[in-house]
Short mmCIF file of C-alpha atoms in Angstrom, two decimals:
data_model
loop_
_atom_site.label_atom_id
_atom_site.label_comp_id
_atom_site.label_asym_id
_atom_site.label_seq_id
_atom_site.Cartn_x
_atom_site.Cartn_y
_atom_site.Cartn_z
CA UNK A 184 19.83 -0.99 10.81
CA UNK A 185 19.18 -1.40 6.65
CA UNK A 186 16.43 -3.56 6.60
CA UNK A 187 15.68 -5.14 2.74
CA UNK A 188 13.04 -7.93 1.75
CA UNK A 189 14.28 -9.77 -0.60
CA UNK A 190 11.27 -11.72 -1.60
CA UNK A 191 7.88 -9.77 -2.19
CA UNK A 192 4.83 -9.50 -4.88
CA UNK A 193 2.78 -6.71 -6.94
CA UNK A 194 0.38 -6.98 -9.30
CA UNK A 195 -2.10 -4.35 -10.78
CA UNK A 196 -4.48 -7.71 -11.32
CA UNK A 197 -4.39 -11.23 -11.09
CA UNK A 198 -6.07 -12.80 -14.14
CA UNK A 199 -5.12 -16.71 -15.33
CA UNK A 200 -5.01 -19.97 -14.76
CA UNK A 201 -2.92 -22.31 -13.33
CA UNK A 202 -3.47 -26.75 -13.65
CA UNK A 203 -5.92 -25.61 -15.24
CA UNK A 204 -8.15 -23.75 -12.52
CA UNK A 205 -8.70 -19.88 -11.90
CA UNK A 206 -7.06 -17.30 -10.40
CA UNK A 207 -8.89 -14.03 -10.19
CA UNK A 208 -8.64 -10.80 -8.43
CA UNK A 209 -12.16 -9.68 -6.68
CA UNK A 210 -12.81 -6.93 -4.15
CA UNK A 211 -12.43 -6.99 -0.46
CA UNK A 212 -8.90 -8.13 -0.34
CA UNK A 213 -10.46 -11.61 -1.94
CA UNK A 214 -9.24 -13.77 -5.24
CA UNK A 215 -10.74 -16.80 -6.56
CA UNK A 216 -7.58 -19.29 -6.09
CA UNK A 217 -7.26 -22.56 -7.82
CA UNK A 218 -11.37 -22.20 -7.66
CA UNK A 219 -11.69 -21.42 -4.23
CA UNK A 220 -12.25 -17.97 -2.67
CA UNK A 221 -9.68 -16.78 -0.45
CA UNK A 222 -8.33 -13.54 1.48
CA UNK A 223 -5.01 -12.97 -0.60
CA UNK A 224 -4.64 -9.65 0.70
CA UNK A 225 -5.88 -7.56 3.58
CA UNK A 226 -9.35 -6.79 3.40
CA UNK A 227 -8.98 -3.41 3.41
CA UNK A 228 -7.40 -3.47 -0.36
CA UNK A 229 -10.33 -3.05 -1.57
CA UNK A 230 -10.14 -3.05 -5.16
CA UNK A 231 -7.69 -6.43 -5.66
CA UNK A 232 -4.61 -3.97 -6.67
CA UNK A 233 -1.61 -5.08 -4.74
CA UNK A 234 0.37 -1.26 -5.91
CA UNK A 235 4.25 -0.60 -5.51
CA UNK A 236 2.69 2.68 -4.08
CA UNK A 237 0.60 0.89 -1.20
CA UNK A 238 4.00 -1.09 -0.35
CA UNK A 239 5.73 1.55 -0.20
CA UNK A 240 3.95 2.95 2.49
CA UNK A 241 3.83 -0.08 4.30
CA UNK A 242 7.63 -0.58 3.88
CA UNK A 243 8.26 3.31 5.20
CA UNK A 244 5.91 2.10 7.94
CA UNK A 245 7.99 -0.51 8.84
CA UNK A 246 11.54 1.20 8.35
CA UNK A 247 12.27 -1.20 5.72
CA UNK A 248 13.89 0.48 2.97
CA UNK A 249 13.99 -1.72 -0.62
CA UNK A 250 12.40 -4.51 -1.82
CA UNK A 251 12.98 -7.43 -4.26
CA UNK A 252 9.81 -8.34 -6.56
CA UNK A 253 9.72 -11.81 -7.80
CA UNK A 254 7.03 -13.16 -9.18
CA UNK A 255 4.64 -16.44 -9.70
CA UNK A 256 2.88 -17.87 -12.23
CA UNK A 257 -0.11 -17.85 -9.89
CA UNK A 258 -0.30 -13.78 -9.79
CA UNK A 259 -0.18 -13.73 -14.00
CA UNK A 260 2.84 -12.48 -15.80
CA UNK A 261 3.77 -8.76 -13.94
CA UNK A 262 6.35 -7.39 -16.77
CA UNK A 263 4.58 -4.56 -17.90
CA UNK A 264 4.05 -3.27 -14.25
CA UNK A 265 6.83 -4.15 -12.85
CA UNK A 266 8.71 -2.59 -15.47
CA UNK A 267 7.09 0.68 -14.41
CA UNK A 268 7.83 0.14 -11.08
CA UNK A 269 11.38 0.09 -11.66
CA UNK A 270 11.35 3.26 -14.00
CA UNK A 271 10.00 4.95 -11.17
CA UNK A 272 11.20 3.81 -8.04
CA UNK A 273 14.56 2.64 -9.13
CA UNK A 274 16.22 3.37 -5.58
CA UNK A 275 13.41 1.09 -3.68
CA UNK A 276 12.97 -1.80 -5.91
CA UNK A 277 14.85 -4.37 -7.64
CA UNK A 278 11.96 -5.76 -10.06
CA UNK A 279 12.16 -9.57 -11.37
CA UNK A 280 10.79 -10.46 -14.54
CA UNK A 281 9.38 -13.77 -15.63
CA UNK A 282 8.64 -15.95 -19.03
CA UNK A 283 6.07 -18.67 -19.61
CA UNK A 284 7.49 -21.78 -19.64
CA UNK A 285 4.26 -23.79 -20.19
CA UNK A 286 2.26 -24.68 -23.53
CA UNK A 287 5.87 -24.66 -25.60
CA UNK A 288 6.16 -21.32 -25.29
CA UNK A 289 9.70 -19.68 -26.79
CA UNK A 290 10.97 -19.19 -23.38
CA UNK A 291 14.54 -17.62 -24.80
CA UNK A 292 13.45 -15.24 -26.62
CA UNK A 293 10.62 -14.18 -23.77
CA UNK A 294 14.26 -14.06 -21.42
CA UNK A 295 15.66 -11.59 -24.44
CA UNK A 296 13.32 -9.38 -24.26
CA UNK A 297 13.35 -9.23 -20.17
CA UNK A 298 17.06 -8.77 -20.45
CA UNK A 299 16.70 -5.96 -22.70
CA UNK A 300 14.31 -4.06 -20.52
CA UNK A 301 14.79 -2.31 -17.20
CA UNK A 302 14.03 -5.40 -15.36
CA UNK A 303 17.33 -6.98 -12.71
CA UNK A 304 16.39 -10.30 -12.98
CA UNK A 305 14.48 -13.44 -13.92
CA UNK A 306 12.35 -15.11 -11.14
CA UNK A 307 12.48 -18.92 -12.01
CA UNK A 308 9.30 -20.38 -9.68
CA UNK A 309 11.54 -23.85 -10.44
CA UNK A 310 8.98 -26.21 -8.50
CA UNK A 311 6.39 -25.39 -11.51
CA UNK A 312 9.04 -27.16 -13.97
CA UNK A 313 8.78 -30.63 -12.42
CA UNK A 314 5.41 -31.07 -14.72
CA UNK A 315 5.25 -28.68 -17.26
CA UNK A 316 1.97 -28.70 -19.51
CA UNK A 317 2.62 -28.93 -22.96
CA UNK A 318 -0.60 -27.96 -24.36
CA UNK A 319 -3.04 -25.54 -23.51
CA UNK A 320 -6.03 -28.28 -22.76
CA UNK A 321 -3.37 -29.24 -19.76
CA UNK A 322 -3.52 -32.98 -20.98
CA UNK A 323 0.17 -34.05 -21.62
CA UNK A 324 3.11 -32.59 -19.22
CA UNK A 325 6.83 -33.10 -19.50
CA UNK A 326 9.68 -32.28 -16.61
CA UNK A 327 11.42 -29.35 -17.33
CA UNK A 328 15.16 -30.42 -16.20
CA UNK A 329 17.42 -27.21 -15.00
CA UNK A 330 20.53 -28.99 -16.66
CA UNK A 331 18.89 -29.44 -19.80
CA UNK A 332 20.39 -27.48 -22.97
CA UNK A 333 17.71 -25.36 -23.15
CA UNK A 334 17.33 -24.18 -19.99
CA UNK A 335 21.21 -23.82 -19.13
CA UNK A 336 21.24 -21.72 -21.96
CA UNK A 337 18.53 -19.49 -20.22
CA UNK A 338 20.84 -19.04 -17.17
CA UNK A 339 24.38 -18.54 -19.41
CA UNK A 340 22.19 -15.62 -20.97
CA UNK A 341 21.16 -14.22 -17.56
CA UNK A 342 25.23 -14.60 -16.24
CA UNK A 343 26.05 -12.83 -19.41
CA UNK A 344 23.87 -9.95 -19.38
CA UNK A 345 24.31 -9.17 -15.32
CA UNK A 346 20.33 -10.66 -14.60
CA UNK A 347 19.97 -12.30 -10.91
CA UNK A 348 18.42 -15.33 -10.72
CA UNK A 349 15.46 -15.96 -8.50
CA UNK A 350 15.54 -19.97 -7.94
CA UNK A 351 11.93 -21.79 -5.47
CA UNK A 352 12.86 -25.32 -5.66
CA UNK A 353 10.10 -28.22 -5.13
CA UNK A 354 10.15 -29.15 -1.29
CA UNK A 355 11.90 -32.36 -2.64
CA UNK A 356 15.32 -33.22 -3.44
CA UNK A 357 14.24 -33.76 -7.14
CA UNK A 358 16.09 -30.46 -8.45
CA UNK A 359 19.30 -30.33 -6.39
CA UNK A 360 21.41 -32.18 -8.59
CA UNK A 361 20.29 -30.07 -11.44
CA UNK A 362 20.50 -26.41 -9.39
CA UNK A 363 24.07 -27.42 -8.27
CA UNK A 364 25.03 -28.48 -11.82
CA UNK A 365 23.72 -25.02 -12.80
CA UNK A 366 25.61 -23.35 -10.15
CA UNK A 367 29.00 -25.11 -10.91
CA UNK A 368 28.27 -24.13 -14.73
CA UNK A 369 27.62 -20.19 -14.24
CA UNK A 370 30.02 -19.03 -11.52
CA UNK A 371 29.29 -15.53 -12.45
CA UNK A 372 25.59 -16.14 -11.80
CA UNK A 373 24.02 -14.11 -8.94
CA UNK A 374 20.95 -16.87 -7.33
CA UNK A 375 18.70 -16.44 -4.49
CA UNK A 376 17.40 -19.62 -3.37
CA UNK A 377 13.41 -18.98 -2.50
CA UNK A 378 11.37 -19.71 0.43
CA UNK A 379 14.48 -20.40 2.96
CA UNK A 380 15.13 -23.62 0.91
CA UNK A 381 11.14 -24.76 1.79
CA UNK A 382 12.55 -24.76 5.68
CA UNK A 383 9.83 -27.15 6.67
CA UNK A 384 10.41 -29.88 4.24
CA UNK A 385 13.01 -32.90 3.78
CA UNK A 386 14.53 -30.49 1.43
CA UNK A 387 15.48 -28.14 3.46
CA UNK A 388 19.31 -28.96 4.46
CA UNK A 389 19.99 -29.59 0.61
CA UNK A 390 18.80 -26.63 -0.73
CA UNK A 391 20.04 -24.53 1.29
CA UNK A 392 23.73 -26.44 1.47
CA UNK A 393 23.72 -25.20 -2.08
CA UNK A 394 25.57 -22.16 -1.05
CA UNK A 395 27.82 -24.37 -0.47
CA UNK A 396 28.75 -24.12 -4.19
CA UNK A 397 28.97 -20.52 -5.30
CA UNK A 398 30.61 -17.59 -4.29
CA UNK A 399 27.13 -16.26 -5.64
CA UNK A 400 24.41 -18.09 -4.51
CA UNK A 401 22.10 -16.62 -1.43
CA UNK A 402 19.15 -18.25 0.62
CA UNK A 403 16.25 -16.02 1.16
CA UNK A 404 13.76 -16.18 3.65
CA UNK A 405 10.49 -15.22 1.39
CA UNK A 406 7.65 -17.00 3.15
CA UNK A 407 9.32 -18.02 6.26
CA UNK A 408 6.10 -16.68 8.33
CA UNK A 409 4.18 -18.75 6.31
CA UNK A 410 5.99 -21.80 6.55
CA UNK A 411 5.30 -21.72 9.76
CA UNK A 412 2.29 -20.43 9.93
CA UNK A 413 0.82 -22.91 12.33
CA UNK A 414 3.23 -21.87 15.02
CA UNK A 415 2.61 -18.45 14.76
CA UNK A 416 4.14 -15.02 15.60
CA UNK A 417 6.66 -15.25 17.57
CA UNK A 418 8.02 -17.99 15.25
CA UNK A 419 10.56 -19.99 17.81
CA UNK A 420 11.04 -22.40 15.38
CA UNK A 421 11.74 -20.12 12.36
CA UNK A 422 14.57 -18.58 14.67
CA UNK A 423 15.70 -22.03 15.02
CA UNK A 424 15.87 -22.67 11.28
CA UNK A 425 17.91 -19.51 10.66
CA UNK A 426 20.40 -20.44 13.46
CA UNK A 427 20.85 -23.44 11.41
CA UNK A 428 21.04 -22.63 8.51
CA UNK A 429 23.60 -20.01 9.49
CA UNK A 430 25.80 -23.12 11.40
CA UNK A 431 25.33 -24.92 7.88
CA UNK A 432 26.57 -21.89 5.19
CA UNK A 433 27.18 -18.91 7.38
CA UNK A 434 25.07 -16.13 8.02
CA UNK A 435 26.51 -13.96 5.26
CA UNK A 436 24.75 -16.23 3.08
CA UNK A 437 21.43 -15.81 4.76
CA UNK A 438 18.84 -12.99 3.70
CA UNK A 439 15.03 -11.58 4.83
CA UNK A 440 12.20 -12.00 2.75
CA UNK A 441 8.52 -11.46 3.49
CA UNK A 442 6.62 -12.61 0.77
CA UNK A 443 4.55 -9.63 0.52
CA UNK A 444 1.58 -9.32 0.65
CA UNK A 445 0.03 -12.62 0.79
CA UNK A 446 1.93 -13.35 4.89
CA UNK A 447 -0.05 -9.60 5.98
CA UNK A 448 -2.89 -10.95 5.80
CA UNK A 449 -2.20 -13.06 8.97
CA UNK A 450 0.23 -10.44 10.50
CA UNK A 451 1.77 -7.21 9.94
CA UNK A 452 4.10 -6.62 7.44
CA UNK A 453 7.02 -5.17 10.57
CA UNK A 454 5.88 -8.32 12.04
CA UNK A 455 7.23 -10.34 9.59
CA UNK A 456 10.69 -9.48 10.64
CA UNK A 457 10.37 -8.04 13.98
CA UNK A 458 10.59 -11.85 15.34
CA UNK A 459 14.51 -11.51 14.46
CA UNK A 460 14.81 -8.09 15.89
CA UNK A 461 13.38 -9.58 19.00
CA UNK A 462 15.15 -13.19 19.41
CA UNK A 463 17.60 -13.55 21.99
CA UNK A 464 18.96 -16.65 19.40
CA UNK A 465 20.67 -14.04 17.15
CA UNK A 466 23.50 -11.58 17.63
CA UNK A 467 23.26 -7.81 17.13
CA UNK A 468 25.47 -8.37 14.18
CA UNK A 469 23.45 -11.40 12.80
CA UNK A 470 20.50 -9.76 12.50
CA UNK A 471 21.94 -6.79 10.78
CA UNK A 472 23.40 -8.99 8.19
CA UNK A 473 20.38 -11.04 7.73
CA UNK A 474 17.90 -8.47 7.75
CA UNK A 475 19.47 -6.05 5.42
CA UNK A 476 23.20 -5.79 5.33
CA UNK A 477 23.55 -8.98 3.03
CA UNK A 478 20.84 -8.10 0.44
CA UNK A 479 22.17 -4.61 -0.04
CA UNK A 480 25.40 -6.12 -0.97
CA UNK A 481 24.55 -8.80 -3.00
CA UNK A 482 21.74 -7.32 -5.04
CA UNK A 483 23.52 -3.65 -5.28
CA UNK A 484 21.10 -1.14 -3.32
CA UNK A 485 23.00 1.56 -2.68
CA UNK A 486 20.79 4.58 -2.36
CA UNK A 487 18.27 3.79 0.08
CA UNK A 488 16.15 6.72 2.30
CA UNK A 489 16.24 7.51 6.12
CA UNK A 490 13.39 6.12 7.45
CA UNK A 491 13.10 7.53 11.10
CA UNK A 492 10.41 5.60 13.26
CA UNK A 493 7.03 7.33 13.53
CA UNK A 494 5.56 6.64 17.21
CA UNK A 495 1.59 5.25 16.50
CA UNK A 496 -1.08 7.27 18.02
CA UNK A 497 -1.79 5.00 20.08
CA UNK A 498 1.60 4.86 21.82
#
């Protein structure tokens, strides 16, 4: 079957700060994170680069044949890179840009200049909005409403230039009011809900109900392994949240995501969606259109490679 993530990361480096504590690439697979050293990636990237071209083998690998970059304030803005990646893998990669909505930054004319580069889309990490920092010293923070006039100008600007929206919500119901207003407003506006509408939180039948009000509007599963990470691999529960989910808005609705690479470091990146392959929950068909059928249509991937399986050694 086409198998597509539709929620992964790169960086070349990750340099800033975030409420005001570090973030920092080191070696070994490590970062310093919110001040606290932890494995990000798998020790054996070595040098803190998490490369298109190291994914890529890890997607042939698995058989999985394009992939949807977002991106997160806590990795440091990607645009340069990612804008590379897309010039030269534009068959494997649909590449999200992002702005800075912190410190009273212009964050419309940062979305301008994303829209008038080779980037598909704007990832929106909309959780980060519900206390925004106003100044650089991190002292005085504001809510960043979705339905406010700035910001529903930022999303009539991505409807009328083509851009799909990459939407994480706060694992509240704070922002569903807002995200549905938005919705109703821009009917033309492609948006993938993040993180399988935070599956483990109250939030969870809300957010991703809010397919409910677009033709365009898409949950995807980025992070689902991690969610529920204390269950672990084979994730009986995460099957369980997709079978409902799919009762709630249909399964056509419904797409895989990884969250690359930060999940490998617990698992294997096949292993992050070989749990639906395996499930006796999910039809033949389901799993098709979950893992790959849905996100080729709705995000326009239409010259992906053969990827035959390669037996391991040890096989």
């Amino acid at each position: 079957m086409t198998i597509i993530d539709a929620h992964s990361h790169l960086w070349l480096k990750q340099d800033t700060r975030v409420e005001g504590k570090r973030i920092l690439s080191k070696r070994n697979g490590r970062s310093i994170f919110l001040d606290e050293e932890v494995q990000m990636l798998p020790p054996f990237m070595v040098d803190g680069v998490n490369s298109a071209e190291v994914f890529l083998s890890n997607m042939d690998y698995a058989q999985v044949g394009g992939a949807v970059v977002v991106q997160e304030i806590i990795d440091g803005n990607q645009n340069d890179y990612l804008t590379t990646v897309q010039g030269h893998y534009p068959d494997r990669f649909f590449c999200m840009g992002m702005v800075e909505f912190r410190y009273g930054a212009d964050f419309l004319a940062e979305a301008e200049m994303v829209a008038g580069s080779n980037l598909k889309g704007l990832a929106i990490p909309g959780h980060r909005l519900l206390s925004v920092p106003t100044s650089t010293d991190e002292q005085h923070f504001e809510t960043l409403h979705l339905n406010s006039e700035k910001m529903m100008q930022l999303f009539k600007l991505l409807e009328d230039k083509g851009l799909v929206l990459s939407m994480c919500l706060g694992d509240n119901l704070a922002q569903i009011g807002e995200m549905k207003e938005v919705i109703e407003e821009c009917p033309r506006l492609k948006v993938a809900i993040g993180h399988f509408g935070m599956v483990t939180t109250a939030s969870f039948e809300q957010q991703v109900k809010l397919a409910l009000h677009g033709e365009n509007v898409r949950i995807e599963a980025g992070g689902i392994t991690w969610l529920f990470n204390s269950e672990f691999y084979p994730y009986p529960s995460a099957i369980m949240a997709i079978r409902q989910a799919a009762d709630w808005v249909g399964m056509d609705r419904l797409m895989w995501g990884s969250d690359y690479p930060r999940t490998i470091t617990a698992i294997t990146y096949k292993m992050s969606y070989d749990f639906v392959t395996k499930s006796n929950e999910l039809s033949d068909e389901e799993k098709a259109m979950f893992l790959g059928a849905n996100a080729q249509r709705f995000y326009g991937f239409d010259a992906l490679p053969d990827l035959p399986y390669i037996k391991n050694m040890s096989e």
